[in-house]
PDB file of C-alpha atoms in Angstrom:
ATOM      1  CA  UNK Q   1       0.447  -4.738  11.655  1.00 93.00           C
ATOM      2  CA  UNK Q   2      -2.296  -2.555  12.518  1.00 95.00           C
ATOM      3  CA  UNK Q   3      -1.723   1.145  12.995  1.00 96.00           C
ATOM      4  CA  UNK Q   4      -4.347   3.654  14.880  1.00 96.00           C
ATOM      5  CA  UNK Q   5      -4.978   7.003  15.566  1.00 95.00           C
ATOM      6  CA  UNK Q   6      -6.957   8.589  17.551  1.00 95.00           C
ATOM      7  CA  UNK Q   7      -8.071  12.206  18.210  1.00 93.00           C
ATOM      8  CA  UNK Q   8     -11.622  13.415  20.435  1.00 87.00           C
ATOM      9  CA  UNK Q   9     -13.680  16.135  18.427  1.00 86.00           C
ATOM     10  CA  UNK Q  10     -15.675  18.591  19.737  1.00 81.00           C
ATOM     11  CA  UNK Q  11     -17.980  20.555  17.014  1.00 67.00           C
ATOM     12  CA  UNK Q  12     -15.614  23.564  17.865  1.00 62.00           C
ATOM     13  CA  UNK Q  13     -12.352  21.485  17.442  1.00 57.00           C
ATOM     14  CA  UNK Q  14     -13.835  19.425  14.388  1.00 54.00           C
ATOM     15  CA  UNK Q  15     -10.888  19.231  11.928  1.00 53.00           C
ATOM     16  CA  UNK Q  16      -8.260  19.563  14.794  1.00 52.00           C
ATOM     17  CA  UNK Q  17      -5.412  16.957  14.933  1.00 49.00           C
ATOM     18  CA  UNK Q  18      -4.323  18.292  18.167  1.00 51.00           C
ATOM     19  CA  UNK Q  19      -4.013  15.958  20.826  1.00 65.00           C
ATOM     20  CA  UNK Q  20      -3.896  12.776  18.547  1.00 83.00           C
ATOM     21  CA  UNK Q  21      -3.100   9.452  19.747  1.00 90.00           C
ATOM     22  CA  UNK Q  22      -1.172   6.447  18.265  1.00 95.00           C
ATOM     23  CA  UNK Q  23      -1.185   2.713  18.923  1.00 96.00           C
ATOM     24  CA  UNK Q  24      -0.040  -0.005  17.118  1.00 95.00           C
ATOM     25  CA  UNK Q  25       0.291  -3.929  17.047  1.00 96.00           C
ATOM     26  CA  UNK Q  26       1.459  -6.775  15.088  1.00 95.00           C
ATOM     27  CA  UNK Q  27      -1.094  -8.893  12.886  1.00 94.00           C
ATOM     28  CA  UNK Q  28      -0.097 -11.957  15.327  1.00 95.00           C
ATOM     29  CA  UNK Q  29      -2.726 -14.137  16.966  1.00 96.00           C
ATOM     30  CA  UNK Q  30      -4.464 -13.053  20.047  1.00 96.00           C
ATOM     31  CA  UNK Q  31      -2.784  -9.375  19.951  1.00 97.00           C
ATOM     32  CA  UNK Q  32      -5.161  -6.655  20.960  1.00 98.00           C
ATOM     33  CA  UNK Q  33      -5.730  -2.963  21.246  1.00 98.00           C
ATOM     34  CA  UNK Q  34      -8.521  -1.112  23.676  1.00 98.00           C
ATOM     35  CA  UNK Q  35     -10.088   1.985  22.886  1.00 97.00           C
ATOM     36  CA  UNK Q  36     -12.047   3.346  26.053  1.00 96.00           C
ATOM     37  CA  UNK Q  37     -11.163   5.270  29.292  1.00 95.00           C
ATOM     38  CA  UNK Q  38      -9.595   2.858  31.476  1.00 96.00           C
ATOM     39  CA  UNK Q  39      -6.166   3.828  31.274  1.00 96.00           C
ATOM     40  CA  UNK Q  40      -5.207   0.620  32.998  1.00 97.00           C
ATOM     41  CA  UNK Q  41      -5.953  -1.734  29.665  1.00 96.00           C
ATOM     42  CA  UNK Q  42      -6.453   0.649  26.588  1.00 97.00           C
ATOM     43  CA  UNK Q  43      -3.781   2.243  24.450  1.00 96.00           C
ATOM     44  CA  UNK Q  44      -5.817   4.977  23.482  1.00 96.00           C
ATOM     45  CA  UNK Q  45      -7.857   6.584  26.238  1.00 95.00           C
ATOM     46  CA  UNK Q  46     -10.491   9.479  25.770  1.00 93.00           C
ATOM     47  CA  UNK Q  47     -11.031  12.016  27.843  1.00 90.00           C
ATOM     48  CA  UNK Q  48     -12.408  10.689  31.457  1.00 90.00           C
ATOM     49  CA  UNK Q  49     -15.712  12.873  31.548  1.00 91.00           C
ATOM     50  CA  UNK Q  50     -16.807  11.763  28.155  1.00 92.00           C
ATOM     51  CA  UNK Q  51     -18.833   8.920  29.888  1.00 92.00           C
ATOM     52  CA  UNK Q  52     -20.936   7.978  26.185  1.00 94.00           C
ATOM     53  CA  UNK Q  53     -17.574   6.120  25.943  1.00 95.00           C
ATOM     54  CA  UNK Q  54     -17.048   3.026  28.284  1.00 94.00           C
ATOM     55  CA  UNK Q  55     -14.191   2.094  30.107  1.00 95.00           C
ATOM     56  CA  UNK Q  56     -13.297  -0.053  27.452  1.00 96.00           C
ATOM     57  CA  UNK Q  57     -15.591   0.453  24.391  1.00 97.00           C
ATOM     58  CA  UNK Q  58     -13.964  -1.036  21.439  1.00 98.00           C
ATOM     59  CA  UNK Q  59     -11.369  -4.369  21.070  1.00 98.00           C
ATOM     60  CA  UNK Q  60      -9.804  -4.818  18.173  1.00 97.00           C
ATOM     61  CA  UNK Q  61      -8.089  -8.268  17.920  1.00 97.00           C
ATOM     62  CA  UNK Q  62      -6.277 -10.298  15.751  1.00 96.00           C
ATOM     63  CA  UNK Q  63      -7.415 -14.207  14.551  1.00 95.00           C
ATOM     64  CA  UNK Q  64      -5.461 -16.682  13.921  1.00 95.00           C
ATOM     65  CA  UNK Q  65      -5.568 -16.446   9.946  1.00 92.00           C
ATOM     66  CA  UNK Q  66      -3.802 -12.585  10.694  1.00 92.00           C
ATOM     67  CA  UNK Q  67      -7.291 -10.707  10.408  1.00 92.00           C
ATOM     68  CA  UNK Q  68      -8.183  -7.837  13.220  1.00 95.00           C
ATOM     69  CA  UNK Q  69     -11.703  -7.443  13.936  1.00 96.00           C
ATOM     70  CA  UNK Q  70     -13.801  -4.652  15.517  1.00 97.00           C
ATOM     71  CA  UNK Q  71     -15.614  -5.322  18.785  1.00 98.00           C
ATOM     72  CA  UNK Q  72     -18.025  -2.893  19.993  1.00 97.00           C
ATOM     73  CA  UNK Q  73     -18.183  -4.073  23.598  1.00 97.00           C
ATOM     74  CA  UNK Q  74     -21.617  -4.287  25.823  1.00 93.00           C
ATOM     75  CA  UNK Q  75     -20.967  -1.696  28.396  1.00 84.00           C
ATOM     76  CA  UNK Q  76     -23.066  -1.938  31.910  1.00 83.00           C
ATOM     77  CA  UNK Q  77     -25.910  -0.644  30.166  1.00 83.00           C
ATOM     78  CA  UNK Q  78     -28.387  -1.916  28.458  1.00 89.00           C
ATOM     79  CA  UNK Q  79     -28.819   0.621  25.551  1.00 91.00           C
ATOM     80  CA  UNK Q  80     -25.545   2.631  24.560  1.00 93.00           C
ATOM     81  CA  UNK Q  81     -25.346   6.807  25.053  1.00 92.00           C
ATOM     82  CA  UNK Q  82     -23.090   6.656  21.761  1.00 96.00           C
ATOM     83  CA  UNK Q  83     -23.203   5.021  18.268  1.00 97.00           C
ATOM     84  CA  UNK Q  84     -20.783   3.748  16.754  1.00 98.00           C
ATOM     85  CA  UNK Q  85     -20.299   4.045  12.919  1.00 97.00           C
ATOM     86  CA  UNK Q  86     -17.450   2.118  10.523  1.00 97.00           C
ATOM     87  CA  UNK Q  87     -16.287   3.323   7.058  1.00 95.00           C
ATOM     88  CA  UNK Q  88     -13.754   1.107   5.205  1.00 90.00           C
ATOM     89  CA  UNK Q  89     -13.299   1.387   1.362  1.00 81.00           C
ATOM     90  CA  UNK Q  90     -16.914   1.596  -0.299  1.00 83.00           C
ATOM     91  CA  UNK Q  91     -18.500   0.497   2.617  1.00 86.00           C
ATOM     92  CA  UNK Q  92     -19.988   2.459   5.274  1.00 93.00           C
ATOM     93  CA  UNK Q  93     -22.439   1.575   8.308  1.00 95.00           C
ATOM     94  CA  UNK Q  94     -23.456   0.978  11.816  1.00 97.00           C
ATOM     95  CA  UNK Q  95     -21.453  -0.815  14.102  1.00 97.00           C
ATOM     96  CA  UNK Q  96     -24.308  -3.294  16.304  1.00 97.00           C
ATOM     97  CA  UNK Q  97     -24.017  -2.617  19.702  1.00 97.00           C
ATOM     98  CA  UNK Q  98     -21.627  -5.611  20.917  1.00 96.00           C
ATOM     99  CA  UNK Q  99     -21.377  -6.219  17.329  1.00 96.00           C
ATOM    100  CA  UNK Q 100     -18.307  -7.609  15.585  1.00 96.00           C
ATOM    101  CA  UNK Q 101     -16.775  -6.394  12.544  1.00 94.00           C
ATOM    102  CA  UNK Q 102     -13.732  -7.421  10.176  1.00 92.00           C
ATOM    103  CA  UNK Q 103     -11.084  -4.897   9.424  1.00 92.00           C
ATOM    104  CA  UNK Q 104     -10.315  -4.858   5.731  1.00 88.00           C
ATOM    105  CA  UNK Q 105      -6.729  -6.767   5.150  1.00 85.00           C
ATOM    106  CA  UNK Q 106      -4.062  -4.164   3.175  1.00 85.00           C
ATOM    107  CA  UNK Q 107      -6.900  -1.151   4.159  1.00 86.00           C
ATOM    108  CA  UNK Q 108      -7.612   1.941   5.939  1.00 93.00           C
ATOM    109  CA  UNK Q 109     -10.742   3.218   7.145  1.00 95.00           C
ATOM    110  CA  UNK Q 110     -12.396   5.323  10.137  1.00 96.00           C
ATOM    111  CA  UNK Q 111     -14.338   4.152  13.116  1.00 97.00           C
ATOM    112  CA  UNK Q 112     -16.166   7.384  14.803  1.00 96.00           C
ATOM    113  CA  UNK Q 113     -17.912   6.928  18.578  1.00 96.00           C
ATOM    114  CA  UNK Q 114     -20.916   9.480  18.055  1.00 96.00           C
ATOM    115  CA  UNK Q 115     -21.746  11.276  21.534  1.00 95.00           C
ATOM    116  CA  UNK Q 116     -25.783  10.713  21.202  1.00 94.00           C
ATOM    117  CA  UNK Q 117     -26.147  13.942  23.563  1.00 91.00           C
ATOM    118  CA  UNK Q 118     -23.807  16.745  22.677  1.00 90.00           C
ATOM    119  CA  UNK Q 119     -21.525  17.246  19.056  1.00 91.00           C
ATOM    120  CA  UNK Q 120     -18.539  15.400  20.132  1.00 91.00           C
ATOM    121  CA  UNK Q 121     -16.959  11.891  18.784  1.00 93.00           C
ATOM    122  CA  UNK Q 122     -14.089  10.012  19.117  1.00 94.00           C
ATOM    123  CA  UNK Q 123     -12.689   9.465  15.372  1.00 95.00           C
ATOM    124  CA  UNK Q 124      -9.989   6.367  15.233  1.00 96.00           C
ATOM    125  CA  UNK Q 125      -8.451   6.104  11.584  1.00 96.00           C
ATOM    126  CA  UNK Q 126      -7.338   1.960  11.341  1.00 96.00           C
ATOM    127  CA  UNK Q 127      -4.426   0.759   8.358  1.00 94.00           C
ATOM    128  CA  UNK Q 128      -4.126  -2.801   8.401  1.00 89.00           C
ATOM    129  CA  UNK Q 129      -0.955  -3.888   6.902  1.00 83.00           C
ATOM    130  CA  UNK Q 130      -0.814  -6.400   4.716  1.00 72.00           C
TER     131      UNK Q 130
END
């Protein structure tokens, strides 16, 4: 199972759980969540004007051996208005721009969008049950 949450910060609401979304899915092959704001195939959806996020920006899906990875998808654009940042256990970093990532098994971690324009992110906490 993977559980996520979801909340969009502004530097005046930074803290703020207010308005946070859940999603979850089981750890079975081929399952997926969307985060973006295309309401028609993500679970959690940011706020429409907040166009440094894509329709659908990140994928996380499940392999076959029960491990979700992190896809930061290309958007229509060739460079990205955001940046997109990972922190799982010790490790911390940069999330390549259409990039693929593996979600810790039996962990929890945070995946922020960074606005690159204005102080505003998108902050999705991931557990991965084991």
């Amino acid at each position: 199972m993977l559980e996520l949450t979801m909340a969009a910060v502004t530097a005046a609401e930074e803290g703020a759980t207010a308005g946070m979304q859940m999603a979850d899915a089981p750890s079975e092959p081929g399952a997926v969540l969307r985060v973006g704001r295309d309401r028609s195939v993500c679970r959690l959806v940011t706020p429409d004007d907040w166009l440094f996020v894509s329709r659908v920006h990140l994928e996380f899906q499940c392999g076959q051996d029960g491990t979700w990875h992190l896809t930061w998808l290309r958007g229509s654009l060739p460079e990205p208005s955001s940046e997109v940042r990972i922190t799982a256990g010790e490790y911390a970093g940069p999330v390549a721009y259409g990039g693929t990532v593996a979600l810790p098994r039996g962990g929890n971690g945070e995946i922020v969008i960074h606005d690159r324009t204005a102080p505003r992110s998108v902050n999705v906490g991931f557990y991965h049950e084991v």
